[in-house]
Amino acid sequence: MRWSQLFIPTLRDAPADAEAASHKLLVRGGFIRQLHAGHYSLLPLGLRVHDKVENIVRQGMDDIGAQEFLLPAMHPASIWQRSGRWDSVGPEMFRFQDRKEADLALGMTHEEVFSEIAREVTSYKSLPQIWYQIQWKFRDEPRPKSGLLRVREFAMKDSYSFDLDDAGLDHAFEIHRQAYIRVFERLSLNALAVQASSGMMGGAGSVEFMVPSPAGEDDIACCGACGYAANVERATSTLAPMDDGGGGKSGELERFATPGVRTIAALEAVEGGAVAHRQIKTMVMVLDGSMTLALLRGDHRLNLQKLADSTGALEIRAAEPAETFERLGAHPGSLGAVGVTDLPVLADHALNGRRNLTTGANEDDWHYRGVDVDRDICVQQWLDLREVSAGEPCPVCGHPLEVVRCIETGHIFKLGRRYAEAMGATVLDADGVNRAITMGSYGIGIGRAVAAVAEVHHDDRGLCWPMSVAPYEVVITVPSMRDEPAVALAEQLYSELREQGCEVLLDDRDARAGVKFADSELIGIPWRITAGRAAADGEVELTERASGETALVDTSAVVAQVVTAVESARRQD
RNA sequence: CGGGACGUGGCGCAGCCUGGUAGCGCACCUGCUUUGGGAGCAGGGGGUCGCCGGUUCAAAUCCGGCCGUCCCGACCA
């Protein structure tokens, strides 16, 4: 294409409120424009990248024998009511009514609709099946942010596997896992497959694909020695045993005055206090409307997703200080579970068997010491509630864990039979017995993957697209449109490269050289041919965007060289 | 939803405190010069100052309400 005829509105300045590199550069490069919060228009350049990502994902699915569908984006409430999710997913689903006042929703995922179709699969002989689509999802995110990274309307590849038994599901899950690894490799994304929480999808297990980036919103814990990796919502670590003193015997429970002490740190510092790991942290949480105490070691942090997963609670919030005071008689900073029997008490495993600890006494300015957890606290359930921290030993091999900020670009779930049972998707097995199909569901966010590539592949001049997703493979820059031999040469190279199947952009704008160079670097085309002052001598410059390396190449050889570079990048795909 | 910030041509901003003709840079149009790293000069076009209401002779500016956007926290591909 000729740049002079394209709509590529590049900007010298990024929008003031953009923070993430991908957000700034995709806007500056003329790839996207915001319509409103969480909704972006894809401009021609942006759509080309988006299409390329889509096609790589599509090939990944086709390679494992998946079949492409296209389902409605708008759903009747009835199918969501049948699965039970009309009530359970909450305000994240866009809901509205049609003129007949029938309830409708915009699809945020498609387990229900695919299960509905799967009711027509009636024999085990038709299994397994893998079905997918690439289609728009709508989620009323509480907080859209960072350009394409977190939006309310986005293209997602979602696939669904249907199997007779768990072994079949395990296989479908595994081939998806491998397909995803391959897809992210082709996108030049270093995605780590990590154990994850299943969240609203439910089910037996899930793996997330995480691209390390400071623009991400998730933390994963990973081990450099054995490869253990898990979202901090799931990750565990091995803790050293604690010596609680007293020769293994419990001391007396003793109440003592702690005027003004409101934090773990303050209690560490005060006379007669205790180091953080000898304290009990008491978190007052409201789980689906009912107040609950969550207990952790003083130096540990509560992970809310762990609390949600282990209790099945849908809505979790911290209690307001006023509510806390009303129920427990003290404000945060003086709370404890000693003697509490009228509220559920959940405790983290790290407190199991501990003695001689210090905790709040449920009266402002008073604490207890000598607390023996087994003796003094009525623990209803022992759970894994704490979030791991960097440096703690890997639960598998003991090597210190790293915590890495990541972008979640894919997530795969073993759903089991829940949806098939709810939707009535059953088959007859070899014995003529009706059995619910077992399902998996698998997602990749296309726009988020585009943003993730931009996050990982850019420099201070702009984007550096990998060949596999670049909007064009080569740009031919003519520094001066008055240089007739150069223009003629550029035109010739342009048509030759197109004949060779390259996606070429010819910068034929009547603009200054500096503008053209800066724009070509901003939009990140992998190779640039500069047809300029050396044209008269039969030479052009060939510049690789990512490395910045430039070579003078004979005019007669440049097409072959570029074609080779493009094809070799395509092959590595 | 809780906390913070902001809303002025396409983008980036000033003006607001102390009310009185809406301004700057980039971008855009015309002309001349320039021509391999975001050119110079001259001329020009474009703004309901987020919306509604109030105070006032007079509101971008002061007051109230609403809407929107962004950032930090609780959610997800």
XYZ file of C-alpha atoms (C1' of nucleotides) in Angstrom:
650
model
C 0.000 0.000 0.000
C 0.989 3.594 -0.525
C 1.317 5.516 2.701
C -0.032 8.632 1.003
C -3.375 6.873 0.556
C -3.633 5.291 3.997
C -5.158 6.638 7.156
C -2.303 6.391 9.659
C -2.839 9.265 12.075
C 0.430 9.302 14.006
C 0.801 11.661 16.925
C 3.867 13.292 18.303
C 2.438 13.298 21.825
C 0.727 10.466 23.618
C -2.587 11.107 25.364
C -1.781 12.581 28.756
C -3.632 9.907 30.692
C -1.956 6.934 29.022
C 0.471 5.095 31.269
C 1.209 1.745 29.684
C 3.740 1.713 26.846
C 1.410 -0.282 24.608
C -1.371 2.208 25.223
C 0.776 5.209 24.355
C 2.375 3.653 21.314
C -0.760 2.101 19.849
C -2.473 5.480 20.075
C 0.545 7.443 18.847
C 1.135 5.034 15.984
C -2.430 5.383 14.755
C -3.442 1.783 15.548
C -6.320 2.498 17.929
C -8.558 5.288 19.156
C -10.660 5.307 22.289
C -14.413 5.695 21.900
C -15.050 5.625 25.633
C -13.746 3.864 28.692
C -12.951 0.284 27.759
C -14.044 0.559 24.128
C -11.514 1.109 21.357
C -11.816 1.472 17.626
C -9.269 -0.477 15.624
C -7.871 1.721 12.860
C -6.543 0.138 9.646
C -3.078 -0.520 11.063
C -4.503 -1.852 14.313
C -6.891 -4.137 12.504
C -4.070 -5.611 10.414
C -2.178 -6.578 13.587
C -5.352 -7.842 15.234
C -6.152 -9.968 12.170
C -2.680 -11.461 12.170
C -2.933 -12.413 15.825
C -6.351 -13.885 15.159
C -5.018 -15.970 12.313
C -2.133 -17.324 14.326
C -4.560 -18.334 17.058
C -6.945 -19.784 14.450
C -4.156 -21.904 12.988
C -3.240 -23.081 16.459
C -6.802 -24.282 16.959
C -7.105 -25.820 13.530
C -3.876 -27.722 14.139
C -5.462 -29.593 17.039
C -8.538 -30.429 15.017
C -10.792 -27.767 16.471
C -13.763 -26.597 14.410
C -14.620 -22.943 14.019
C -18.111 -21.634 14.843
C -19.610 -18.201 15.204
C -22.198 -17.829 17.956
C -24.485 -14.935 18.785
C -23.093 -12.191 20.951
C -26.544 -11.504 22.401
C -28.109 -14.180 24.573
C -31.514 -14.784 26.093
C -31.492 -14.818 29.894
C -32.959 -18.303 29.845
C -29.749 -20.141 28.995
C -27.866 -18.307 31.718
C -30.656 -19.076 34.138
C -30.379 -22.745 33.277
C -26.665 -22.863 34.104
C -27.261 -20.846 37.251
C -24.926 -18.070 36.174
C -27.658 -15.481 35.563
C -27.597 -15.044 39.330
C -24.005 -15.918 40.123
C -21.981 -13.732 37.759
C -23.315 -10.421 39.007
C -22.892 -6.977 37.474
C -20.024 -7.995 35.221
C -22.599 -9.117 32.661
C -24.250 -6.458 30.522
C -27.998 -7.028 30.848
C -30.927 -5.325 29.209
C -34.408 -5.930 27.866
C -35.871 -5.992 24.398
C -39.156 -4.333 23.382
C -41.098 -7.289 24.736
C -39.339 -6.747 28.062
C -37.576 -10.070 27.741
C -34.257 -10.235 29.626
C -31.153 -10.395 27.460
C -27.416 -10.287 28.029
C -24.328 -9.627 25.985
C -22.178 -12.742 25.998
C -19.168 -12.587 28.286
C -18.268 -16.214 27.535
C -20.061 -19.019 25.719
C -20.188 -22.206 27.786
C -23.971 -22.027 27.859
C -24.494 -21.557 24.134
C -21.965 -24.185 23.120
C -23.439 -26.636 25.651
C -26.840 -25.958 24.177
C -25.549 -26.934 20.756
C -23.781 -29.935 22.247
C -27.157 -31.369 23.228
C -27.318 -32.561 19.641
C -24.322 -34.775 20.302
C -26.089 -37.917 21.449
C -23.568 -40.741 21.110
C -20.169 -41.318 22.684
C -19.098 -42.251 19.174
C -19.299 -38.571 18.203
C -16.828 -37.612 20.893
C -14.391 -36.054 21.353
C -15.190 -32.649 19.848
C -13.347 -29.351 20.093
C -15.317 -26.291 19.062
C -14.181 -22.700 18.964
C -14.951 -19.235 17.764
C -13.233 -15.861 17.598
C -15.835 -13.389 18.612
C -16.644 -10.338 20.650
C -17.075 -10.604 24.371
C -18.653 -8.007 26.604
C -17.763 -7.622 30.247
C -18.741 -4.685 32.369
C -15.332 -4.396 33.972
C -15.267 -2.348 37.137
C -12.180 -0.589 35.890
C -11.082 -0.675 32.248
C -7.477 0.487 31.931
C -4.213 0.568 30.036
C -5.541 0.827 26.491
C -6.203 -2.572 24.968
C -4.989 -4.447 28.043
C -8.235 -4.290 29.952
C -11.416 -3.360 28.100
C -15.143 -4.018 28.222
C -15.517 -5.178 24.637
C -12.902 -7.453 23.099
C -12.316 -10.272 20.648
C -11.630 -13.577 22.299
C -10.810 -16.940 20.913
C -12.830 -19.275 23.076
C -12.770 -23.009 22.570
C -14.628 -25.807 24.301
C -13.810 -29.486 24.476
C -16.393 -32.224 24.849
C -15.333 -35.648 26.072
C -16.886 -38.755 27.517
C -14.539 -39.145 30.463
C -11.834 -37.487 32.521
C -9.045 -39.070 30.521
C -10.503 -37.468 27.417
C -10.708 -34.098 29.135
C -7.130 -34.429 30.322
C -6.047 -35.042 26.754
C -8.026 -32.107 25.347
C -6.583 -29.906 28.062
C -3.062 -31.037 27.303
C -3.295 -30.469 23.559
C -4.690 -27.028 24.243
C -1.825 -26.319 26.598
C 0.649 -27.273 23.895
C -1.248 -25.342 21.228
C -1.175 -22.252 23.427
C 2.548 -22.554 24.004
C 3.017 -22.709 20.247
C 0.670 -19.800 19.580
C 2.435 -17.551 22.084
C 5.816 -18.537 20.641
C 4.615 -17.469 17.212
C 3.478 -14.176 18.709
C 6.977 -13.740 20.185
C 5.469 -13.720 23.652
C 7.352 -15.466 26.409
C 4.202 -16.811 28.053
C 4.649 -18.934 31.166
C 2.061 -21.615 31.839
C 1.160 -21.341 35.508
C -1.303 -22.956 37.897
C -4.256 -20.678 38.424
C -7.469 -20.123 40.263
C -10.603 -21.007 38.315
C -12.646 -18.037 39.488
C -16.175 -17.797 38.154
C -15.657 -20.649 35.674
C -15.499 -23.223 38.436
C -14.080 -26.638 37.685
C -11.222 -28.895 38.512
C -8.130 -27.091 37.378
C -6.838 -24.280 35.321
C -3.655 -22.965 33.786
C -2.957 -19.364 32.896
C -0.507 -18.127 30.272
C 1.396 -15.214 31.713
C 3.653 -12.766 29.903
C 6.089 -11.039 32.258
C 5.559 -7.275 32.011
C 5.334 -4.408 34.461
C 2.114 -3.354 32.703
C 0.413 -6.560 33.871
C -2.013 -6.896 36.721
C -1.187 -10.345 38.071
C 1.667 -11.673 40.119
C 2.988 -15.151 39.686
C 5.382 -17.032 41.905
C 7.943 -19.048 40.008
C 10.955 -21.153 40.756
C 14.083 -20.721 38.693
C 15.359 -24.155 39.679
C 12.529 -26.624 39.132
C 10.075 -24.656 36.992
C 7.263 -24.517 39.529
C 5.026 -21.576 38.596
C 1.671 -20.495 39.938
C -0.455 -17.400 40.167
C -0.142 -15.964 43.678
C -3.856 -16.732 43.911
C -2.792 -20.388 44.010
C 0.910 -20.442 44.831
C 2.264 -21.945 48.015
C 5.685 -22.093 49.597
C 7.403 -24.126 52.230
C 7.777 -22.365 55.541
C 10.479 -22.993 58.075
C 9.168 -24.450 61.349
C 8.727 -21.876 64.081
C 10.177 -22.120 67.528
C 7.556 -20.732 69.849
C 9.746 -20.948 72.942
C 8.569 -22.149 76.308
C 10.221 -25.540 75.690
C 7.271 -26.559 73.543
C 4.807 -25.815 76.301
C 2.130 -23.185 76.305
C 2.336 -20.250 78.600
C -0.509 -18.550 80.373
C -2.939 -16.505 78.364
C -2.318 -12.960 79.542
C -4.041 -9.698 78.712
C -1.814 -6.645 78.615
C -2.208 -2.956 77.899
C -0.964 -1.624 74.555
C -2.013 2.000 74.426
C -2.022 3.448 70.926
C -0.778 0.236 69.286
C -2.717 -0.290 66.057
C -0.411 -2.141 63.696
C 1.698 -5.269 63.533
C 4.785 -3.092 63.272
C 3.827 -1.054 66.322
C 3.235 -4.216 68.323
C 6.687 -5.422 67.313
C 8.234 -2.233 68.633
C 6.356 -1.920 71.906
C 7.713 -3.208 75.221
C 6.293 -6.682 75.827
C 5.164 -7.023 72.193
C 6.273 -9.665 69.736
C 7.973 -10.034 66.370
C 5.531 -10.206 63.468
C 5.775 -13.946 62.952
C 4.799 -14.476 66.586
C 1.661 -12.407 66.147
C -1.754 -13.379 64.812
C -3.206 -11.049 62.199
C -6.995 -10.927 62.423
C -8.790 -9.859 59.259
C -12.497 -9.168 59.509
C -14.111 -10.041 56.186
C -17.671 -10.098 54.970
C -18.356 -13.201 52.842
C -21.614 -12.969 50.912
C -22.963 -10.740 53.647
C -21.807 -12.648 56.698
C -18.951 -11.562 58.891
C -16.028 -13.950 59.193
C -12.614 -13.779 60.831
C -9.585 -14.758 58.760
C -6.443 -15.403 60.783
C -2.909 -15.238 59.450
C 0.597 -15.068 60.802
C 1.476 -11.459 61.545
C 3.984 -11.170 58.721
C 1.729 -12.829 56.118
C -0.710 -11.242 53.688
C -4.228 -12.458 52.988
C -4.932 -13.411 49.381
C -8.584 -12.670 48.673
C -8.876 -15.090 45.776
C -7.650 -17.911 48.021
C -10.274 -16.945 50.545
C -12.931 -16.910 47.829
C -11.826 -20.216 46.330
C -11.589 -22.035 49.639
C -14.927 -20.802 50.989
C -16.908 -20.629 47.771
C -17.940 -17.082 48.609
C -18.956 -14.989 45.622
C -18.661 -11.557 47.122
C -15.924 -10.659 49.556
C -15.097 -7.379 51.173
C -13.265 -6.136 54.190
C -15.598 -5.179 57.029
C -16.069 -1.516 57.761
C -14.446 -0.407 61.021
C -17.904 0.532 62.333
C -19.334 -2.946 61.685
C -16.282 -4.495 63.248
C -16.614 -2.379 66.345
C -20.260 -3.259 66.689
C -19.654 -7.030 66.527
C -16.298 -7.353 68.261
C -16.103 -4.296 70.471
C -12.836 -3.006 69.093
C -11.397 -1.268 66.047
C -8.877 -2.701 63.578
C -5.538 -2.879 65.334
C -6.879 -4.438 68.515
C -8.810 -7.362 67.050
C -8.406 -11.011 67.825
C -10.200 -14.340 67.737
C -9.537 -15.475 71.289
C -12.826 -16.552 72.769
C -14.799 -15.708 69.644
C -17.454 -18.355 69.101
C -20.289 -16.474 67.453
C -18.422 -15.807 64.192
C -16.817 -18.296 61.825
C -13.055 -18.333 62.360
C -10.901 -19.388 59.412
C -7.187 -19.793 59.979
C -4.226 -20.125 57.676
C -2.214 -23.346 57.947
C 0.830 -21.380 59.089
C -0.870 -20.886 62.474
C -1.518 -24.569 63.031
C -0.117 -25.754 66.369
C 1.424 -22.400 67.201
C 1.668 -21.236 70.806
C 2.801 -18.271 72.848
C 1.508 -15.859 70.231
C 0.283 -12.307 70.562
C -2.988 -10.949 69.213
C -5.601 -8.263 69.810
C -7.972 -8.628 72.760
C -11.039 -7.086 71.097
C -10.744 -4.033 73.259
C -8.947 -0.966 71.961
C -5.468 -0.641 73.499
C -5.363 -4.227 74.807
C -3.700 -7.380 73.472
C -3.241 -10.971 74.571
C 0.046 -12.811 74.794
C 0.661 -16.467 75.483
C -2.008 -17.426 72.967
C -2.105 -21.135 72.180
C -4.040 -21.415 68.951
C -5.426 -24.884 69.665
C -6.352 -24.046 73.237
C -7.569 -20.466 72.958
C -9.090 -20.048 69.529
C -12.067 -21.896 68.154
C -10.913 -22.416 64.562
C -13.695 -23.604 62.326
C -11.557 -24.347 59.266
C -7.871 -24.517 58.420
C -7.234 -23.095 54.967
C -4.487 -21.861 52.691
C -5.099 -18.125 52.838
C -1.696 -16.485 52.716
C -0.081 -14.946 49.680
C 3.448 -16.144 49.044
C 6.263 -13.623 49.042
C 9.404 -13.484 46.947
C 12.299 -15.376 48.507
C 10.213 -18.007 50.270
C 11.235 -21.583 49.477
C 9.655 -23.309 46.478
C 7.118 -25.913 47.645
C 8.600 -28.444 45.223
C 12.358 -28.026 45.512
C 13.037 -25.411 48.185
C 14.815 -22.927 45.917
C 13.800 -19.306 46.660
C 10.717 -18.240 44.701
C 10.543 -15.167 42.522
C 7.393 -13.080 42.228
C 6.903 -11.654 38.733
C 4.313 -9.179 37.455
C 2.554 -10.532 34.359
C -0.127 -9.951 31.743
C -2.619 -12.815 31.566
C -2.956 -13.572 27.853
C -4.635 -16.957 28.035
C -6.465 -19.179 30.465
C -7.543 -22.787 30.121
C -10.010 -24.566 32.406
C -11.094 -28.094 33.112
C -14.781 -27.535 33.644
C -15.942 -31.104 34.200
C -19.604 -32.012 33.961
C -21.184 -29.019 35.626
C -22.336 -27.230 32.485
C -23.343 -30.348 30.590
C -25.452 -31.463 33.541
C -27.116 -28.088 33.895
C -27.744 -27.751 30.182
C -28.678 -31.389 29.636
C -25.843 -32.260 27.285
C -25.595 -36.031 27.598
C -24.567 -38.949 25.405
C -25.215 -42.671 25.490
C -22.033 -44.585 26.295
C -21.034 -48.022 24.988
C -23.245 -49.646 27.620
C -26.263 -47.618 26.577
C -26.095 -45.494 29.731
C -26.817 -41.748 29.580
C -23.796 -39.741 30.695
C -23.131 -36.031 30.963
C -20.356 -34.832 28.699
C -17.229 -33.516 30.404
C -16.070 -30.140 29.198
C -13.108 -27.833 29.105
C -12.994 -24.196 28.125
C -10.040 -22.282 26.770
C -9.562 -18.578 26.092
C -7.126 -16.190 24.456
C -7.799 -12.455 24.423
C -6.852 -11.233 20.955
C -6.621 -7.514 21.684
C -4.819 -8.152 24.930
C -2.308 -10.294 23.047
C -1.771 -7.387 20.620
C -1.125 -5.091 23.580
C 1.145 -7.647 25.229
C 3.268 -7.890 22.082
C 3.487 -4.097 22.041
C 4.471 -4.062 25.714
C 7.280 -6.507 25.140
C 8.464 -5.326 21.714
C 9.102 -1.594 21.711
C 11.864 0.905 22.359
C 12.051 4.637 22.934
C 11.352 5.306 19.246
C 8.219 3.214 19.019
C 6.972 -0.266 18.316
C 9.100 -3.161 17.059
C 6.592 -5.680 15.773
C 7.747 -9.245 15.281
C 7.333 -10.261 11.645
C 4.456 -12.595 12.489
C 2.116 -9.772 13.514
C 3.603 -6.694 11.859
C 1.012 -4.622 9.993
C 3.430 -4.556 7.036
C 6.611 -6.554 6.625
C 8.668 -3.907 4.821
C 8.455 -0.164 4.415
C 10.154 1.574 1.527
C 11.083 5.084 2.554
C 11.841 7.719 -0.028
C 13.526 10.568 1.838
C 12.838 13.033 -0.945
C 10.020 12.716 -3.448
C 11.909 15.176 -5.658
C 14.714 12.718 -6.135
C 13.427 11.199 -9.353
C 15.842 8.269 -9.650
C 15.081 7.362 -6.029
C 11.336 7.527 -6.611
C 11.631 5.383 -9.714
C 13.734 2.861 -7.841
C 11.302 2.796 -4.911
C 8.412 2.161 -7.291
C 10.308 -0.672 -8.919
C 11.220 -2.295 -5.593
C 7.649 -1.814 -4.406
C 6.180 -3.761 -7.306
C 8.863 -6.451 -7.203
C 8.383 -7.046 -3.496
C 4.640 -7.228 -3.932
C 5.069 -9.760 -6.720
C 7.184 -11.801 -4.326
C 4.308 -11.849 -1.848
C 5.692 -9.334 0.637
C 3.409 -6.960 2.468
C 4.998 -3.668 1.521
C 4.272 -0.127 2.558
C 5.622 2.548 0.217
C 6.149 5.844 2.005
C 5.442 8.127 -0.933
C 4.283 11.048 1.155
C 5.599 14.451 0.272
C 7.115 14.870 3.707
C 10.535 15.525 5.110
C 12.924 12.653 5.639
C 12.935 13.051 9.396
C 9.169 12.704 9.582
C 9.225 9.583 7.439
C 11.994 7.916 9.428
C 10.358 8.756 12.721
C 6.947 7.486 11.582
C 8.318 4.244 10.181
C 10.022 3.586 13.502
C 6.968 4.566 15.508
C 4.677 2.129 13.688
C 7.337 -0.563 13.981
C 7.680 -2.126 10.522
C 10.380 -4.839 10.864
C 12.421 -3.834 7.783
C 12.971 -0.516 6.070
C 14.435 0.026 2.651
C 15.618 3.592 2.198
C 15.764 4.599 -1.449
C 17.719 7.829 -1.273
C 20.934 9.428 -2.310
C 22.672 6.112 -2.978
C 19.979 5.184 -5.489
C 21.921 6.792 -8.315
C 24.819 4.461 -7.497
C 22.551 1.444 -7.533
C 22.359 1.020 -3.774
C 19.750 1.261 -1.022
C 19.901 1.108 2.746
C 18.342 -1.847 4.484
C 17.529 -1.264 8.164
C 16.260 -3.762 10.675
C 13.829 -2.032 13.056
C 14.534 -4.079 16.157
C 18.325 -3.836 16.090
C 18.624 -0.554 14.226
C 21.352 -2.085 12.070
C 21.686 -0.601 8.611
C 23.503 -2.067 5.616
C 24.081 -0.698 2.137
C 22.742 -3.242 -0.297
C 22.979 -3.442 -4.054
C 19.659 -2.572 -5.660
C 19.627 -5.800 -7.611
C 20.025 -7.871 -4.438
C 17.748 -6.111 -1.984
C 14.487 -7.753 -3.007
C 15.943 -11.231 -2.620
C 17.473 -10.284 0.712
C 14.236 -8.910 2.106
C 12.213 -11.838 0.802
C 14.672 -14.184 2.489
C 14.433 -12.306 5.770
C 10.646 -12.253 5.654
C 10.375 -15.905 4.712
C 12.830 -17.023 7.319
C 10.849 -15.156 9.979
C 7.682 -16.785 8.669
C 9.311 -20.204 8.841
C 10.474 -19.707 12.401
C 6.876 -19.064 13.241
C -17.654 0.265 44.842
C -13.843 3.058 48.238
C -9.661 6.796 47.679
C -7.187 10.632 44.477
C -6.786 13.715 40.045
C -8.680 15.860 35.790
C -12.385 17.756 31.880
C -10.396 24.495 27.400
C -9.907 23.277 18.653
C -7.440 16.516 16.342
C -2.981 15.872 20.297
C -0.178 18.260 24.394
C -1.032 22.412 27.578
C -1.693 27.805 29.743
C -5.631 30.968 31.396
C -9.372 29.924 36.680
C -6.638 31.773 42.661
C -8.019 37.891 41.949
C -15.011 37.321 36.919
C -14.558 41.712 31.772
C -12.545 40.556 23.669
C -10.238 32.436 24.670
C -4.385 31.856 24.144
C 0.388 28.815 23.177
C 3.126 24.432 20.910
C 2.220 20.349 17.549
C -1.083 18.967 13.613
C -4.153 21.185 9.351
C -4.805 24.868 4.700
C -2.179 28.679 1.143
C 2.396 30.900 -0.662
C 7.731 31.340 -0.821
C 12.335 29.271 0.756
C 14.353 24.583 2.443
C 15.063 19.085 1.459
C 18.623 12.245 4.786
C 16.320 12.455 11.289
C 9.813 15.346 13.591
C 12.365 22.689 8.733
C 11.976 28.463 8.345
C 9.143 32.806 7.233
C 4.391 34.958 6.056
C -0.737 34.423 5.850
C -5.106 31.384 7.239
C -9.114 27.835 9.052
C -10.938 25.416 13.244
C -13.091 25.841 20.141
C -21.302 25.030 22.671
C -14.230 26.186 27.574
C -18.021 18.302 29.632
C -23.550 19.168 30.792
C -27.492 21.550 33.663
C -28.683 25.139 37.072
C -27.360 29.316 40.353
C -24.775 34.126 41.736
C -23.577 38.591 38.783
C -24.405 44.176 34.586
C -20.948 40.298 33.035
C -18.847 33.301 34.204
C -13.739 29.069 31.056
C -13.025 31.658 35.864
C -17.248 31.834 41.742
C -21.264 28.228 43.913
C -24.401 23.618 43.514
C -25.749 19.232 41.040
C -24.924 15.735 37.254
C -21.981 13.281 33.480
C -17.395 11.617 31.691
C -12.167 10.232 31.725
C -7.672 8.717 34.107
C -4.722 6.861 38.311
C -4.369 3.731 43.140
C -7.155 -0.468 45.634
C -11.134 -5.050 45.480
C -12.347 -8.335 39.648
C -10.630 -11.040 34.547
C -8.829 -12.915 28.445
